[in-house]
Amino acid sequence: MSDNAPPDQNQDHESLTIPLLSHERSLNSTSQVAIVGANVCPIESFDYEIAENDFFKQDWRTRAKIQIFQYIFMKWLLCFLIGAIVSLVGFCNNLAVENIAGIKFVVTSNMMLARRYGMAFLVFSLSNLVLTLFAAIITAFISPAAAGSGIPEVKAYLNGVDAPGIFSLRTLIVKIVGSISAVSSSLLVGKAGPMVHTGACIASLLGQGGSRRYGLTWKWLCFFKNDRDRRDLVTCGSAAGIAAAFRAPVGGVLFALEEMASWWRSALLWRAFFTTAVVAIILRALIDICLSGKCGLFGKGGLIMFDAYSANVSYHLADVPPVLVLGVIGGILGSLYNSLLDKVLRVYNLINEKSVVYKIFLACSISIFTSCLLFGLPWLASCQPCPLDASEACPTIGRSGNYKKFQCPPGYYNDLASLIFNTNDDAIRNLFSKNTDSEFQKSTMIIFFVTCFFLSIVSYGIVAPAGLFVPVIVTGASYGRFIGMLLGSHTNLNQGLYAVLGAASFLGGSMRMTVSLCVIILELTNNLLLLPLIMMVLLISKTVADAFNGNIYDLIMKAKGFPYLETHAEPYMRQLTVGDVVSGPLQLFHGIEKVGNIVHILKTTRHHGFPVVDEPPHSESPILYGLILRAHLIALLKKRVFLCTPVQIGVDAFRHFSAEDFAKKGLGNVDKIEDIELSDEEKEMFLDLHPFTNASPYTVVETMSLAKALVLFRQVGLRHLLVIPKISNRAPVVGILTRHDFMPEHILAEGNQTGESHCTLSSCIFHLPYELQGGKVRMIQPLQILVR
């Protein structure tokens, strides 16, 4: 292009010929910023690739058939144990919530019967405050990682993100106890999300053989010492959590497949299905015990709550338009719900990060506000006369039911109190129940919907285990039933069915799942005739909501700072090559390396993978031999199998090591280079890295597009991806791509949000035609160049 060309043309030419990104970028690092204000923690990644070095191949060749059978048998045994333990935990959770909340409601009802309204409010609010305070204290002081639902953490883990402390034993205990306490305190939170996290914790602890920190180790379970096997167990645990929460075994498997897992294969499908089948069988046996009256006065509601709607459903073409409208409303409300919740969580994080006192004070404030609202709202509803053909005692006194007396005279009931002065499970059962079209007023449904919508938003971000599934179901069921009331005799569907469809629409609009939610709702209602309507509602609500924002769990993951790899590549990644984003400087080892050099590099870097290069005289020219991991290098240094001269050790190396030496350590048991003391004489010796180097790592040419590399990186489950030069006469390796190199905030931003990146080849700053906006990448036109 000539020098006298117009300025705009010169700028366009520069923008196409000069690289958009610098080759010498600083090392990326992503930090976890917990919603509940936990300390900022560095995020590591998992490596789901098997390191196929000579030692690994030799270990598998020498295994006997009995050892291979034992390995496979243990996989199925652990799946059985996961299902059995998770089902017992789910049963105890339901039992505890029903009885603790039940006792609270009985005492409050007795005070109301005696017309001691002030004392009734005091008992109600104080019991809620104590339960919330207990959940907040144990979460804040023992395990902040147990706050929230836990689904974003488990989803990030299955994507390859190692968030600190999310699967520890104390997190498991706090999750179970804190969830029971928080749900019993009348906060509008659920226990389904915490059950997913609980199932994943149980699977992780069983997979690593217990917890060494607390002296709970089971050596006969220590078969799975790699990230891949533990990932599969955690996937089965998350499926078992949903199966235990909703008694939906098939829905649990599909939930793990659709929402949680980033990698799936047929063998994992069978094991997950087996795990949830165990959950279903054990829960069925436990429910039979409760139905015989051996679980206390309030031991039934949580386990049989959704069996209420089981009548035959008949609908016609005229009923389709209202269902379509319900799907559209669910999509709009679901996207609004996600947007508001995301903003509230970010505000809460600013409060929570100040100190533990602020966390607990916020939780107590929300509890007091909730108690005042829940106790005061029923006074706005008018008393209704008891129906003559009521299927249960009216008014309901001293137990769960549809006809709460509250402040009404004999023979009357308060329909709003019937929803509020019950557990969330019983409220859903009341809304889903059939043949109750005249039971609730329209004003009651409006008040209850608005209350649930906003209370579920403000209650989620406190420092306590809290789920979103049940609050979303309650909220959706309330506006679904209201629409059924508006239609009245103009529809063939009763109001209980509209409540089910409303819950489905709000779930689809908020969580953006289709297949798994459809099956879960069908298993809850025991009615396959609902299938076409639920499918239609979920598809419409998800499509409408996707036009506004992402699903709620993805928004929470972004807020927490998890480097989650999406399934699709952004358009700008097609315009960049891996050579444009690879980080430096590169640290590598020779095939036979001096011990002192290894120690120095391990102490001065935090890299977890290092290329191994062979040079003359060990090869004719410099070649890339493979990749060796930091953990394997530390294991070699601990054994001190050093060489006096730089020669290959060969097969003699296998005599000094066992597979246990290179096994994946459990939580908090990682060996550190600082713990190894070597003499000056030992540092002058040599290590042969060849037998322990993965000689077949995944590599890409530096000219490959970043989008292609992302697909490979995510689908294989890598932690390191080597970049090799296109020209053979250059160095054998250009650099290493890690998870952080694919994050938009690192590619597009270098200190600000507009995507500035300093160039090395000219004195200019380039602006990529994209920016980060609300966690999404948005295109900017035109491409700008600012000359200094």
Coordinates of C-alpha atoms in Angstrom, one line a residue, residues 272-593:
A272 CA -24.6 -43.3 37.1
F273 CA -27.8 -45.2 36.3
F274 CA -26.8 -47.9 38.8
T275 CA -26.1 -45.3 41.5
T276 CA -29.4 -43.6 41.1
A277 CA -31.2 -46.9 41.0
V278 CA -29.7 -47.8 44.4
V279 CA -30.9 -44.4 45.7
A280 CA -34.5 -45.0 44.4
I281 CA -34.7 -48.5 45.9
I282 CA -33.4 -47.5 49.4
L283 CA -35.6 -44.3 49.5
R284 CA -38.7 -46.4 48.6
A285 CA -38.0 -48.7 51.5
L286 CA -37.5 -45.8 53.8
I287 CA -40.7 -44.1 52.7
D288 CA -42.6 -47.3 53.5
I289 CA -41.3 -47.0 57.0
C290 CA -42.5 -43.4 57.3
L291 CA -45.9 -44.2 55.9
S292 CA -46.4 -46.6 58.8
G293 CA -46.1 -43.7 61.1
K294 CA -42.6 -44.3 62.6
C295 CA -41.0 -41.1 61.5
G296 CA -42.7 -38.6 63.8
L297 CA -45.7 -36.3 63.4
F298 CA -44.2 -34.5 60.4
G299 CA -42.2 -37.2 58.8
K300 CA -44.1 -37.6 55.5
G301 CA -44.2 -34.3 53.7
G302 CA -40.7 -34.1 52.2
L303 CA -40.7 -37.6 50.7
I304 CA -44.2 -37.8 49.2
M305 CA -44.9 -34.2 48.5
F306 CA -45.3 -34.5 44.7
D307 CA -47.4 -37.6 44.5
A308 CA -50.5 -35.4 44.9
Y309 CA -51.2 -35.0 41.2
S310 CA -51.9 -38.4 39.7
A311 CA -55.3 -38.0 38.0
N312 CA -55.8 -38.7 34.3
V313 CA -55.2 -35.5 32.2
S314 CA -57.4 -34.7 29.3
Y315 CA -56.6 -31.6 27.2
H316 CA -57.5 -30.4 23.7
L317 CA -56.1 -28.0 21.1
A318 CA -57.8 -25.0 22.7
D319 CA -55.7 -25.6 25.8
V320 CA -52.4 -25.1 23.9
P321 CA -52.4 -21.3 23.6
P322 CA -52.5 -20.7 27.4
V323 CA -49.7 -23.2 27.8
L324 CA -47.7 -21.3 25.2
V325 CA -48.3 -18.0 27.0
L326 CA -47.2 -19.7 30.3
G327 CA -43.9 -20.7 28.6
V328 CA -43.3 -17.1 27.4
I329 CA -44.1 -15.7 30.9
G330 CA -41.7 -18.3 32.4
G331 CA -38.9 -17.3 30.1
I332 CA -39.3 -13.6 30.8
L333 CA -39.6 -14.0 34.6
G334 CA -36.8 -16.6 34.6
S335 CA -34.3 -14.2 32.9
L336 CA -35.4 -11.3 35.1
Y337 CA -34.9 -13.6 38.2
N338 CA -31.4 -14.5 37.0
S339 CA -30.5 -10.9 36.4
L340 CA -31.7 -9.7 39.8
L341 CA -30.1 -12.6 41.6
D342 CA -26.8 -11.9 39.9
K343 CA -26.9 -8.2 41.0
V344 CA -27.9 -9.1 44.6
L345 CA -25.2 -11.6 44.9
R346 CA -22.6 -9.1 43.8
V347 CA -23.9 -6.6 46.4
Y348 CA -23.8 -9.3 49.1
N349 CA -20.2 -10.1 48.2
L350 CA -19.2 -6.5 48.9
I351 CA -20.8 -6.8 52.3
N352 CA -19.6 -10.3 53.1
E353 CA -15.9 -9.6 52.2
K354 CA -15.6 -7.0 55.0
S355 CA -15.5 -9.5 57.9
V356 CA -17.2 -12.6 59.3
V357 CA -19.4 -10.3 61.5
Y358 CA -20.9 -8.7 58.4
K359 CA -21.7 -12.1 57.0
I360 CA -23.5 -13.3 60.1
F361 CA -25.3 -9.9 60.5
L362 CA -26.5 -10.0 57.0
A363 CA -27.9 -13.5 57.4
C364 CA -29.7 -12.6 60.7
S365 CA -31.1 -9.4 59.1
I366 CA -32.6 -11.5 56.2
S367 CA -34.0 -13.9 58.7
I368 CA -35.7 -11.2 60.8
F369 CA -37.1 -9.6 57.6
T370 CA -38.4 -12.9 56.3
S371 CA -40.1 -13.7 59.7
C372 CA -41.8 -10.3 59.8
L373 CA -43.0 -10.7 56.2
L374 CA -44.2 -14.3 56.5
F375 CA -46.1 -13.6 59.8
G376 CA -47.6 -10.4 58.7
L377 CA -48.8 -11.2 55.2
P378 CA -51.6 -13.8 56.2
W379 CA -53.3 -10.9 58.0
L380 CA -53.9 -9.3 54.6
A381 CA -55.9 -12.4 53.4
S382 CA -59.5 -12.8 54.3
C383 CA -60.8 -15.9 56.0
Q384 CA -62.6 -18.5 53.8
P385 CA -65.3 -20.9 54.9
C386 CA -64.3 -24.5 55.1
P387 CA -65.5 -26.5 52.1
L388 CA -68.2 -29.1 52.9
D389 CA -66.4 -31.8 50.8
A390 CA -62.9 -31.2 52.1
S391 CA -60.7 -34.2 51.8
E392 CA -59.0 -33.5 55.2
A393 CA -59.9 -31.8 58.4
C394 CA -60.7 -28.1 58.1
P395 CA -59.3 -26.0 59.6
T396 CA -55.9 -27.8 59.9
I397 CA -54.5 -27.6 63.4
G398 CA -51.2 -29.1 64.7
R399 CA -50.0 -30.6 61.4
S400 CA -49.4 -29.8 57.7
G401 CA -52.4 -29.3 55.5
N402 CA -54.3 -27.2 53.1
Y403 CA -56.5 -25.4 55.6
K404 CA -54.5 -23.4 58.2
K405 CA -56.7 -21.7 60.8
F406 CA -54.2 -18.9 61.7
Q407 CA -56.4 -16.0 63.1
C408 CA -59.7 -17.2 61.6
P409 CA -62.8 -18.2 63.6
P410 CA -63.9 -21.8 63.8
G411 CA -65.1 -23.2 60.5
Y412 CA -62.9 -20.9 58.5
Y413 CA -59.3 -21.1 57.2
N414 CA -56.6 -18.7 55.9
D415 CA -55.5 -19.7 52.4
L416 CA -52.4 -17.6 52.5
A417 CA -51.3 -19.1 55.8
S418 CA -51.8 -22.5 54.3
L419 CA -48.9 -21.7 51.9
I420 CA -46.7 -19.7 54.2
F421 CA -47.0 -21.7 57.5
N422 CA -45.9 -24.9 55.9
T423 CA -42.5 -26.1 54.7
N424 CA -41.7 -25.3 51.1
D425 CA -42.4 -29.0 50.2
D426 CA -45.9 -28.9 51.7
A427 CA -46.6 -25.6 50.0
I428 CA -45.7 -27.2 46.6
R429 CA -48.0 -30.1 47.5
N430 CA -50.8 -27.7 48.3
L431 CA -50.4 -25.9 45.0
F432 CA -50.1 -29.0 42.9
S433 CA -53.1 -30.7 44.5
K434 CA -56.1 -31.6 42.4
N435 CA -59.8 -30.8 42.9
T436 CA -58.9 -27.7 44.9
D437 CA -59.9 -25.0 42.3
S438 CA -61.9 -23.0 44.9
E439 CA -59.4 -23.3 47.7
F440 CA -57.2 -20.2 47.0
Q441 CA -58.1 -16.6 46.1
K442 CA -56.5 -14.7 43.2
S443 CA -55.1 -12.1 45.6
T444 CA -53.5 -14.8 47.6
M445 CA -51.7 -16.2 44.6
I446 CA -50.4 -12.7 43.6
I447 CA -49.2 -12.0 47.1
F448 CA -47.5 -15.4 47.5
F449 CA -45.9 -15.2 44.0
V450 CA -44.3 -11.7 44.7
T451 CA -43.2 -12.8 48.1
C452 CA -41.5 -16.0 46.9
F453 CA -39.9 -14.2 43.9
F454 CA -38.1 -11.6 46.0
L455 CA -37.5 -13.6 49.1
S456 CA -35.8 -16.4 47.2
I457 CA -33.5 -13.8 45.6
V458 CA -32.5 -12.1 48.9
S459 CA -32.2 -15.4 50.8
Y460 CA -29.8 -17.2 48.5
G461 CA -26.6 -15.1 49.0
I462 CA -26.3 -15.4 52.8
V463 CA -23.5 -17.5 54.3
A464 CA -25.5 -20.7 54.6
P465 CA -26.1 -23.8 52.5
A466 CA -29.1 -22.9 50.2
G467 CA -30.5 -24.3 47.0
L468 CA -32.6 -22.7 44.2
F469 CA -34.6 -25.6 42.9
V470 CA -37.4 -25.7 45.5
P471 CA -37.8 -21.8 45.7
V472 CA -38.0 -21.7 41.9
I473 CA -40.6 -24.5 41.9
V474 CA -42.7 -22.7 44.5
T475 CA -42.6 -19.4 42.7
G476 CA -43.4 -20.9 39.3
A477 CA -46.3 -23.0 40.8
S478 CA -47.9 -19.9 42.3
Y479 CA -48.1 -17.8 39.1
G480 CA -49.0 -21.0 37.1
R481 CA -52.0 -21.5 39.4
F482 CA -52.9 -17.8 39.2
I483 CA -53.1 -18.1 35.4
G484 CA -55.3 -21.2 35.8
M485 CA -57.6 -19.1 38.0
L486 CA -57.8 -16.4 35.4
L487 CA -58.9 -18.9 32.7
G488 CA -61.4 -20.5 35.0
S489 CA -64.0 -22.5 33.1
H490 CA -62.4 -21.6 29.7
T491 CA -59.9 -24.5 30.0
N492 CA -60.1 -28.2 30.4
L493 CA -57.0 -28.2 32.7
N494 CA -57.4 -27.8 36.5
Q495 CA -55.5 -25.3 38.5
G496 CA -53.2 -27.9 40.0
L497 CA -51.9 -28.8 36.5
Y498 CA -51.3 -25.2 35.7
A499 CA -49.2 -25.0 38.9
V500 CA -47.1 -27.9 37.6
L501 CA -46.7 -26.2 34.2
G502 CA -45.9 -22.9 35.8
A503 CA -43.2 -24.5 37.9
A504 CA -41.8 -26.1 34.7
S505 CA -41.8 -22.8 32.9
F506 CA -40.0 -21.0 35.6
L507 CA -37.4 -23.8 36.0
G508 CA -36.8 -23.7 32.3
G509 CA -36.5 -19.9 32.2
S510 CA -34.1 -19.8 35.1
M511 CA -32.0 -22.9 34.8
R512 CA -32.2 -23.4 31.0
M513 CA -32.4 -27.2 31.2
T514 CA -35.0 -29.2 29.1
V515 CA -34.6 -32.9 29.0
S516 CA -33.6 -33.4 32.6
L517 CA -36.2 -31.0 34.0
C518 CA -38.9 -32.7 32.0
V519 CA -38.1 -36.1 33.3
I520 CA -37.7 -34.8 36.9
I521 CA -41.1 -33.2 36.8
L522 CA -42.7 -36.3 35.3
E523 CA -41.1 -38.5 38.0
L524 CA -42.3 -36.0 40.7
T525 CA -45.9 -36.1 39.5
N526 CA -46.1 -39.7 38.5
N527 CA -48.0 -38.8 35.3
L528 CA -46.6 -39.5 31.8
L529 CA -49.7 -37.8 30.3
L530 CA -48.1 -34.4 31.2
L531 CA -45.2 -35.1 28.8
P532 CA -46.3 -33.1 25.7
L533 CA -47.3 -30.0 27.7
I534 CA -44.2 -30.0 29.9
M535 CA -41.9 -30.4 26.8
M536 CA -43.7 -27.5 25.1
V537 CA -43.4 -25.2 28.2
L538 CA -39.7 -26.0 28.8
L539 CA -38.7 -25.5 25.2
I540 CA -40.5 -22.1 24.9
S541 CA -39.4 -20.8 28.3
K542 CA -35.7 -21.7 27.6
T543 CA -35.8 -20.2 24.1
V544 CA -37.3 -16.9 25.4
A545 CA -34.9 -16.6 28.4
D546 CA -31.8 -17.4 26.3
A547 CA -32.4 -14.2 24.4
F548 CA -31.7 -12.2 27.6
N549 CA -28.9 -13.9 29.6
G550 CA -27.4 -17.1 30.6
N551 CA -28.6 -19.8 33.1
I552 CA -28.3 -19.0 36.8
Y553 CA -25.5 -21.5 37.5
D554 CA -23.3 -20.0 34.7
L555 CA -23.9 -16.5 36.1
I556 CA -22.8 -17.6 39.6
M557 CA -19.7 -19.4 38.2
K558 CA -18.7 -16.2 36.4
A559 CA -19.3 -14.1 39.6
K560 CA -17.1 -16.5 41.5
G561 CA -14.3 -16.3 39.0
F562 CA -14.2 -20.0 37.9
P563 CA -12.3 -20.4 34.6
Y564 CA -15.1 -22.5 33.1
L565 CA -14.6 -23.6 29.5
E566 CA -17.7 -23.3 27.4
T567 CA -18.8 -25.9 24.8
H568 CA -18.6 -23.4 22.0
A569 CA -15.8 -21.0 20.8
E570 CA -16.4 -17.3 20.5
P571 CA -16.2 -15.9 17.0
Y572 CA -13.0 -13.8 17.8
M573 CA -11.2 -17.1 18.5
R574 CA -11.3 -17.9 14.8
Q575 CA -9.2 -14.8 14.1
L576 CA -6.5 -15.7 16.6
T577 CA -3.9 -18.5 16.5
V578 CA -2.5 -20.3 19.5
G579 CA 0.8 -18.6 18.8
D580 CA -0.9 -15.3 19.5
V581 CA -2.0 -16.2 23.0
V582 CA 0.6 -18.6 24.3
S583 CA 2.2 -17.5 27.6
G584 CA 5.8 -17.1 28.4
P585 CA 8.6 -17.4 29.3
L586 CA 8.9 -21.1 28.7
Q587 CA 10.6 -23.4 31.3
L588 CA 11.8 -26.8 30.0
F589 CA 14.0 -29.7 31.0
H590 CA 16.5 -31.8 29.1
G591 CA 16.0 -35.6 29.0
I592 CA 18.8 -36.0 31.5
E593 CA 18.8 -33.0 33.8

